Short mmCIF file of C-alpha atoms in Angstrom, two decimals:
data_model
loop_
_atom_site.label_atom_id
_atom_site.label_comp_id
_atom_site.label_asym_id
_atom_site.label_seq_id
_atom_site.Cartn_x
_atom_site.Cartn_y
_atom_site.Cartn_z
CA UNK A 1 -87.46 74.59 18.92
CA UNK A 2 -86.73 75.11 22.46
CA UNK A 3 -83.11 74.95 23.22
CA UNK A 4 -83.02 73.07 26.96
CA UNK A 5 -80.00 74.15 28.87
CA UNK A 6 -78.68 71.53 31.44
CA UNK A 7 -77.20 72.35 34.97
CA UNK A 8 -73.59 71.14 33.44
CA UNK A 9 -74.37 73.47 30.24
CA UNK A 10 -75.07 76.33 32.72
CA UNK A 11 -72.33 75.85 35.00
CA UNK A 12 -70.02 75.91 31.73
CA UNK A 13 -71.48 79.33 30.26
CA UNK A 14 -71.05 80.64 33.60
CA UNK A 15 -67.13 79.61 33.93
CA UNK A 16 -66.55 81.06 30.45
CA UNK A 17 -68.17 84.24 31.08
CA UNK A 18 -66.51 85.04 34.20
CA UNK A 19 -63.14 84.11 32.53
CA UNK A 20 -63.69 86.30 29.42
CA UNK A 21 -65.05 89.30 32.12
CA UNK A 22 -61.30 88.91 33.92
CA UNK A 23 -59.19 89.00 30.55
CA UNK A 24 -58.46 85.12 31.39
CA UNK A 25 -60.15 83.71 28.21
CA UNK A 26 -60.65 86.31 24.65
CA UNK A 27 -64.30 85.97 23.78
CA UNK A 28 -64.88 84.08 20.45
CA UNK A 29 -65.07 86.49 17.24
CA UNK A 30 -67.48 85.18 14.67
CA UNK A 31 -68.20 86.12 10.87
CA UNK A 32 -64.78 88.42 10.69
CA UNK A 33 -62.84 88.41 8.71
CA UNK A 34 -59.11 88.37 9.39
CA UNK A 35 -57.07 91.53 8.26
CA UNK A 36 -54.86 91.38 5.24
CA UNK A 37 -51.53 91.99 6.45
CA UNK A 38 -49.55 94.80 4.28
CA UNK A 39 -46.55 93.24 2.56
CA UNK A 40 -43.64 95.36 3.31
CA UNK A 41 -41.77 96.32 0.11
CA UNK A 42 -38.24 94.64 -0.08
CA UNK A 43 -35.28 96.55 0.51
CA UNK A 44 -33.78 98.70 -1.72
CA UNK A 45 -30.30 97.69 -1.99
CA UNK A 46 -27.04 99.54 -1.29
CA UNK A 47 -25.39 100.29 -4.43
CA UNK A 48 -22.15 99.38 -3.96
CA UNK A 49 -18.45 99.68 -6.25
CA UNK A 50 -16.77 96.75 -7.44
CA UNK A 51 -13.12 96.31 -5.15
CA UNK A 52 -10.14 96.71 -7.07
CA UNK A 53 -7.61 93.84 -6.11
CA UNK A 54 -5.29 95.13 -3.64
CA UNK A 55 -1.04 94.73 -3.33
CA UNK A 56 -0.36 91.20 -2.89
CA UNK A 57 3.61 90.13 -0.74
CA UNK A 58 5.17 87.64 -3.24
CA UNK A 59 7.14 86.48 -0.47
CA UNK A 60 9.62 84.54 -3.06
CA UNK A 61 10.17 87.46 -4.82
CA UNK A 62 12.51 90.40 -4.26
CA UNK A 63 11.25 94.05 -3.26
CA UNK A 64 12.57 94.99 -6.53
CA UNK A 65 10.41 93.13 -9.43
CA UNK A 66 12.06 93.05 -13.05
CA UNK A 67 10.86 89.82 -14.24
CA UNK A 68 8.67 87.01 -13.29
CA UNK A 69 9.59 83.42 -13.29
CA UNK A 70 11.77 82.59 -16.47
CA UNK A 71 10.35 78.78 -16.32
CA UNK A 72 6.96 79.56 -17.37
CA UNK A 73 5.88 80.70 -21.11
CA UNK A 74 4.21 84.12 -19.85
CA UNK A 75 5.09 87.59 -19.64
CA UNK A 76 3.65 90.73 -18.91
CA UNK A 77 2.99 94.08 -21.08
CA UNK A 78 3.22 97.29 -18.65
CA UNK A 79 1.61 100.23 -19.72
CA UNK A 80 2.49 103.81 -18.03
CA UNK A 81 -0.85 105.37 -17.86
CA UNK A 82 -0.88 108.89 -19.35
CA UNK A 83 -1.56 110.74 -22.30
CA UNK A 84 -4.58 110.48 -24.60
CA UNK A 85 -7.03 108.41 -23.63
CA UNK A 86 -8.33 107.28 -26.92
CA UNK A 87 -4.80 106.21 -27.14
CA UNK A 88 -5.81 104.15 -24.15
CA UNK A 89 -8.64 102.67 -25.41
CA UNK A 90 -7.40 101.43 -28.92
CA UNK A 91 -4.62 99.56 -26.75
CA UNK A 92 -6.45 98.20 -24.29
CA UNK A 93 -9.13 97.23 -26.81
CA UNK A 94 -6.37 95.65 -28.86
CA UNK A 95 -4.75 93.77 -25.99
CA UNK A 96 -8.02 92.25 -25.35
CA UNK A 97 -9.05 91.37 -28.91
CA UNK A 98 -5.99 88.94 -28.35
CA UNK A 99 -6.52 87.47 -25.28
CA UNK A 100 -3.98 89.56 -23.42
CA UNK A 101 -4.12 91.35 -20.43
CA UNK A 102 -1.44 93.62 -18.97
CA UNK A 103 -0.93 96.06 -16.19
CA UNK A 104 -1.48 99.82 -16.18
CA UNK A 105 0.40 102.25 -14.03
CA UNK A 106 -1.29 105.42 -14.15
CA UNK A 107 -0.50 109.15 -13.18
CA UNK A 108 -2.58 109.94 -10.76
CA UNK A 109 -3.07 113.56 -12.53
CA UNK A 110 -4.29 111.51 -15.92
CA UNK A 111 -6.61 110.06 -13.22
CA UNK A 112 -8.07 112.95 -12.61
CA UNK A 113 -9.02 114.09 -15.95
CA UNK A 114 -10.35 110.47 -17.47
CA UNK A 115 -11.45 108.88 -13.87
CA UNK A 116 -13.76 106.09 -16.33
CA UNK A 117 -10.40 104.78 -17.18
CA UNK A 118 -9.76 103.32 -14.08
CA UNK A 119 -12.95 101.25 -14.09
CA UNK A 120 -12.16 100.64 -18.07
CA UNK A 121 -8.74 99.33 -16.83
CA UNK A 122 -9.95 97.14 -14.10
CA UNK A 123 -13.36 96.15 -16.17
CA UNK A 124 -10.71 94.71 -18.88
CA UNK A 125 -9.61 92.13 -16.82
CA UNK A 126 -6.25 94.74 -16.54
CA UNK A 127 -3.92 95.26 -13.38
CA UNK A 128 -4.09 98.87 -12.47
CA UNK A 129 -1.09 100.10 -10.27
CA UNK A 130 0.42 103.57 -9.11
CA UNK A 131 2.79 106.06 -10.96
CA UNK A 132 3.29 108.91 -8.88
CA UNK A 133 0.57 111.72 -8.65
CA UNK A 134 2.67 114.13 -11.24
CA UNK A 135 5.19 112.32 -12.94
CA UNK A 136 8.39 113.56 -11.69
CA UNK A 137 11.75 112.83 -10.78
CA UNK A 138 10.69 111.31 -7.71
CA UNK A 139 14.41 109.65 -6.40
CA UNK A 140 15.30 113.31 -6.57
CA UNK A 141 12.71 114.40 -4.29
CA UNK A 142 13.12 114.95 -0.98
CA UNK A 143 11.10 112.73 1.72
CA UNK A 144 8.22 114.87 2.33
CA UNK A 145 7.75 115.29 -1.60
CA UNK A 146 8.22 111.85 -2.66
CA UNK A 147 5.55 110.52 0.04
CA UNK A 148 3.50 113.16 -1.23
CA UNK A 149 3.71 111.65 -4.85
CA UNK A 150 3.02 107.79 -3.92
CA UNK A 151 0.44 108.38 -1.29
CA UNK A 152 -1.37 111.09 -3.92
CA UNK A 153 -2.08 108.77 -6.49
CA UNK A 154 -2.77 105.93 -3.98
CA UNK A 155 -5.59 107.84 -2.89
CA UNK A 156 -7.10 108.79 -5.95
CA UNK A 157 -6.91 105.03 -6.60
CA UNK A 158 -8.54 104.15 -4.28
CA UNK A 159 -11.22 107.11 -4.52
CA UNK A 160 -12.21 105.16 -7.92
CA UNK A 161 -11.92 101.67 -7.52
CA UNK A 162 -11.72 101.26 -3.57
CA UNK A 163 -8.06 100.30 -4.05
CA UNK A 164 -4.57 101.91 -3.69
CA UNK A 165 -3.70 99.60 -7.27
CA UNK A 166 -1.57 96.33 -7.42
CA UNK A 167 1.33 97.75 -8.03
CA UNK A 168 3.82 101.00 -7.84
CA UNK A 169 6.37 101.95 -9.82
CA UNK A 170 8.79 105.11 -9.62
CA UNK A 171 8.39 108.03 -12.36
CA UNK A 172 11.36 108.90 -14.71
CA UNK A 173 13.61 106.15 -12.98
CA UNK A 174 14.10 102.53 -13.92
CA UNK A 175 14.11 101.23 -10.29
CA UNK A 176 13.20 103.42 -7.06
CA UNK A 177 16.04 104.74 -4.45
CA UNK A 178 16.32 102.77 -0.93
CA UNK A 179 14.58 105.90 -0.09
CA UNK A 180 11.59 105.67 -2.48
CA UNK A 181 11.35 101.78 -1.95
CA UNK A 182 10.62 102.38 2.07
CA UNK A 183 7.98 105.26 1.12
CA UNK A 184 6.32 102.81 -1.18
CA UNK A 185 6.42 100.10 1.33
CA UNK A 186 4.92 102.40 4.07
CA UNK A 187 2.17 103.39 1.74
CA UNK A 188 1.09 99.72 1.19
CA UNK A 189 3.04 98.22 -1.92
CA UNK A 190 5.53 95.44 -0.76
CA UNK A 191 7.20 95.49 -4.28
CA UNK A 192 8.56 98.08 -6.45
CA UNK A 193 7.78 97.23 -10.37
CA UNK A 194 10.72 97.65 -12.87
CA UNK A 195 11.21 95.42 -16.05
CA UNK A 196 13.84 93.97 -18.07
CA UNK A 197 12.71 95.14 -21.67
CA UNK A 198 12.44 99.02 -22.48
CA UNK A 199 10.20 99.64 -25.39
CA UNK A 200 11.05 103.15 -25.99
CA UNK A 201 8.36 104.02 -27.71
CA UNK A 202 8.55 107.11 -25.32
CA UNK A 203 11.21 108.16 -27.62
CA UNK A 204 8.86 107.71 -31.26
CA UNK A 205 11.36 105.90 -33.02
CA UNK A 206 8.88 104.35 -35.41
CA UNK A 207 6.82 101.16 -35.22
CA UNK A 208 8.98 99.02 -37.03
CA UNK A 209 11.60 100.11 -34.21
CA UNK A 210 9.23 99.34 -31.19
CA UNK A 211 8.77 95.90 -32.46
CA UNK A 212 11.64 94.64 -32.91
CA UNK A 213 13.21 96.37 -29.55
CA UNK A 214 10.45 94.13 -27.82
CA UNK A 215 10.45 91.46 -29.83
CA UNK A 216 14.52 90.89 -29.98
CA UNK A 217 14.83 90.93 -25.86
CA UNK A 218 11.22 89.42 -24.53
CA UNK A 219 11.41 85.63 -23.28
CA UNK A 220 10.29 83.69 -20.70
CA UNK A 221 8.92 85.95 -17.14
CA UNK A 222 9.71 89.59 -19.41
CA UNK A 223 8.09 92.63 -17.83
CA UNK A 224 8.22 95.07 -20.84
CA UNK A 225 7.43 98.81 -20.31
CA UNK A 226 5.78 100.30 -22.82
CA UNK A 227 3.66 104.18 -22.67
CA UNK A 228 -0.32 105.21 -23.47
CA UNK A 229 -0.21 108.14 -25.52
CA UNK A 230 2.41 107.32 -28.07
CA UNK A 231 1.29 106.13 -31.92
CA UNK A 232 3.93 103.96 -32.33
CA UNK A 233 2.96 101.93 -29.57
CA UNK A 234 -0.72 101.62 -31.50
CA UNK A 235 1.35 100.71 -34.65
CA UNK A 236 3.23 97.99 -33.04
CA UNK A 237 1.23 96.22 -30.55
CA UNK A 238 -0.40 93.75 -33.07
CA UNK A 239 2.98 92.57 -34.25
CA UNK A 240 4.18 92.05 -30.89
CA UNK A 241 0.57 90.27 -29.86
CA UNK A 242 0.98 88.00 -33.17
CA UNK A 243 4.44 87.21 -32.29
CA UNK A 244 4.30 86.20 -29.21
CA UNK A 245 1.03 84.08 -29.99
CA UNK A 246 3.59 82.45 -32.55
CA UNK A 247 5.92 81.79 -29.99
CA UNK A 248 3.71 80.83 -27.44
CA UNK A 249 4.33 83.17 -25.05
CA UNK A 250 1.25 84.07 -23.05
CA UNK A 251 0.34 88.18 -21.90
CA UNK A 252 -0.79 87.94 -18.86
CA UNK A 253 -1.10 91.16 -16.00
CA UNK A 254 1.72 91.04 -13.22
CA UNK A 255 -0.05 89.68 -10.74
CA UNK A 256 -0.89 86.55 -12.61
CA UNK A 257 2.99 86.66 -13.97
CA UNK A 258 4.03 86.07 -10.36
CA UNK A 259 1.42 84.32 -8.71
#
């Protein structure tokens, strides 16, 4: 068959031809296929470390903390973080088997030598604070010293969890000098944690001793020190945990003690 080409046809084929020749008009590609494209692998992500929580300004509170509110049924169990740390373990593990959490003030030299507990700590649902780098007498130290101390353990802190810890409190002292208080402050902790019951299970007196130190002076907003590293404290804990079920006081860390 004869394929008959009109004028208009012609003039058409002409038009395209001279547009395609000038770059006006692509010429028509036919019986190609397209090209796959090459998926582009996702992106890896950025491992990253879970953020500690950070010091939070309880601005109805005093710079000096002893005790939390005395209206609610709660109270908190402070730890200083040293020692063994299988000691550690068994009490944190025990705290938890009950429900509790509490608050951890380590030594930022203890930090050094069992760096997983900080993530332990923290992974626990635990408040993890600062307790001097070495564990001196820091109101006896002089300025340069004591700033050494705080800001030492604040940065190991923060080397392992991103944070400088909730919390600071002094070594060997109840409550920190006007002197130690400012340093604190300056390093990023607007309150200095004390408490208002002493375990002293520092001083091994027995189990039996321990718990009924605690028990006899906790009540309502208590912030009770206790150590890591001491068996006693082991022995007594699930006394003290039962008890205060029975009583229905609640362990809960600082921060939620306050908040």
């Amino acid at each position: 068959m004869v394929q008959v080409i009109t004028p208009d046809r012609r003039t058409a084929i002409r038009t395209a031809a001279a547009l395609v020749a000038t770059g006006t008009l692509a010429p028509a590609i036919t019986n190609c296929t397209p090209p796959t494209a090459t998926a582009k692998p996702p992106p890896t992500p950025t491992p990253s470390r879970p953020r500690a929580p950070t010091p939070r300004h309880f601005p109805s509170h005093p710079t000096h903390l002893t005790h939390g509110p005395r209206t609610n049924p709660r109270v908190a169990l402070t730890f200083h973080g040293a020692g063994n740390p299988t000691t550690a373990h068994t009490l944190l593990t025990e705290a938890e088997r009950h429900g509790a959490h509490v608050t951890v003030l380590a030594v930022g030299t203890w930090l050094d030598a069992h760096p997983d507990l900080a993530r332990r700590i923290l992974d626990g649902g635990h408040d993890l604070g600062n307790h001097t780098l070495n564990h001196r007498d820091i109101n006896a130290m002089p300025e340069a010293e004591a700033t050494a101390e705080i800001t030492g353990c604040a940065t190991r802190l923060k080397h392992l969890t991103g944070s400088i810890g909730t919390w600071f409190r002094p070594s060997r002292a109840t409550r920190a000098s006007p002197l130690v208080a400012r340093l604190a402050q300056d390093a990023g902790y607007p309150h200095v944690l004390s408490y208002d019951v002493d375990s002293l299970d520092f001083t091994s007196p027995g189990a039996p001793a321990v718990t009924r130190k605690v028990l006899g002076e906790i009540r309502n907003g208590s912030v009770v020190s206790l150590h890591f590293g001491y068996p006693d404290t082991i022995a007594a804990l699930p006394a003290v945990l039962e008890e205060l079920d029975r009583r229905g006081l609640r362990a809960v860390t600082t921060t939620e003690l306050l908040s």
